[in-house]
Coordinates of C-alpha atoms in Angstrom, one line a residue:
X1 CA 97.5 -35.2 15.0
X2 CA 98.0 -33.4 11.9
X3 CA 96.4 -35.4 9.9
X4 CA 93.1 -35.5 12.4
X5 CA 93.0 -31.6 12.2
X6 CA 92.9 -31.8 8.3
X7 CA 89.8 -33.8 8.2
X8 CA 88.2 -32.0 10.9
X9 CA 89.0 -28.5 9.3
X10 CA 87.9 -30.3 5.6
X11 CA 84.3 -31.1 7.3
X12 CA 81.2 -29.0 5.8
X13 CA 80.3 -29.0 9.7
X14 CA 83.4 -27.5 10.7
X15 CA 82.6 -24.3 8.4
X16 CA 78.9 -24.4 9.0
X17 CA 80.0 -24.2 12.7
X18 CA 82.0 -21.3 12.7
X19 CA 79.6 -19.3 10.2
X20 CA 77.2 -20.3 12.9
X21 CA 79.6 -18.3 15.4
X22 CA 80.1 -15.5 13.2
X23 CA 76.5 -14.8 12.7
X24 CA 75.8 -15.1 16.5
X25 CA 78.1 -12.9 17.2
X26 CA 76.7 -10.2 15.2
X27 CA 73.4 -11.0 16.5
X28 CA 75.3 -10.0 19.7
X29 CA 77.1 -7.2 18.9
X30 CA 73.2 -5.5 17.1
X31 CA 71.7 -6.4 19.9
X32 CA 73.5 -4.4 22.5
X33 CA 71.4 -1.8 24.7
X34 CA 71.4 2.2 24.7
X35 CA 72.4 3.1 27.0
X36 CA 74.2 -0.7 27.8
X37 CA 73.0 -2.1 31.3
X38 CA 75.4 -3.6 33.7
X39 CA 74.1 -7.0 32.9
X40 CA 73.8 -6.5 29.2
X41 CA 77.8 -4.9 29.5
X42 CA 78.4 -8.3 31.5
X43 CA 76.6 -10.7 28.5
X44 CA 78.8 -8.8 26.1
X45 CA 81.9 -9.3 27.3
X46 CA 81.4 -13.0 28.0
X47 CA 80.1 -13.2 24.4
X48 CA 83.2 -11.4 23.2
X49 CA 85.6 -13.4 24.6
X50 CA 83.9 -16.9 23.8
X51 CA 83.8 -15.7 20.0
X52 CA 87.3 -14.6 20.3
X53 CA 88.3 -18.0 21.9
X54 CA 86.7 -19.7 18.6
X55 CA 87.9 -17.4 15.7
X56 CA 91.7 -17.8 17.8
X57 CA 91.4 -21.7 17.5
X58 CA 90.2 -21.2 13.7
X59 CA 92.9 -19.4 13.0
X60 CA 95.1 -21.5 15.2
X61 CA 94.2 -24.7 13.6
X62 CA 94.2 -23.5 10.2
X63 CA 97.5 -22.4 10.5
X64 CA 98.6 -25.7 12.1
X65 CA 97.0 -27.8 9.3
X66 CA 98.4 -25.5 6.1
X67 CA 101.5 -24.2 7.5
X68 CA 102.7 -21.1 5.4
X69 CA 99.7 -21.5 2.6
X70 CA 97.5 -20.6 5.5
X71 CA 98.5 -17.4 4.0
X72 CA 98.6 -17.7 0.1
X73 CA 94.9 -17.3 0.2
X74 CA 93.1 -14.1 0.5
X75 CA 90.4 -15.2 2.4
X76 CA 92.6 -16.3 5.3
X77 CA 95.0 -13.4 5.7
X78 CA 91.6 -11.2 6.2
X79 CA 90.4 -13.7 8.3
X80 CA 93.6 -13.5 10.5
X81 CA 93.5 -10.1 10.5
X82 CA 89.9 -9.5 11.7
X83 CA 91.2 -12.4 14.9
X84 CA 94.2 -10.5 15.6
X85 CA 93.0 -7.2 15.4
X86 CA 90.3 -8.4 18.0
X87 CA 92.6 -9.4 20.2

């Protein structure tokens, strides 16, 4: 299973994917109302959450597939604290 996640992670789709997600869900957060509508409110936290659910399984799976050097690299431990502080 380990193995699996390792070539899924090391696919340029896998990282076009999520930098798909991140840019969506700035396009979200820019694109929020003043003064926010009920609906628009509603869209936002739906959107929130989905992101979150995808940047948690990033993280999640990252940290599955490269154990402790999940954290060796720069990159990730800002990555894990943008996700956790999210949270």
């Amino acid at each position: 299973v380990r193995r699996r996640a390792f070539e899924i992670m090391q696919r340029p789709a896998f990282d076009h994917a999520i930098t798909a997600c991140i840019c969506a869900n700035t396009v979200f957060m820019v694109a929020t109302d003043f003064p926010p509508s009920e609906d628009g409110e509603r869209w936002d936290e739906i959107a929130n959450e989905v992101f979150a659910v995808i940047f948690n399984l990033e993280a999640a799976l990252k940290i599955y597939v490269l154990k402790s050097g999940y954290f060796s690299e720069n990159w990730n431990l800002f990555d894990f604290v943008c996700v956790v502080s999210t949270d």
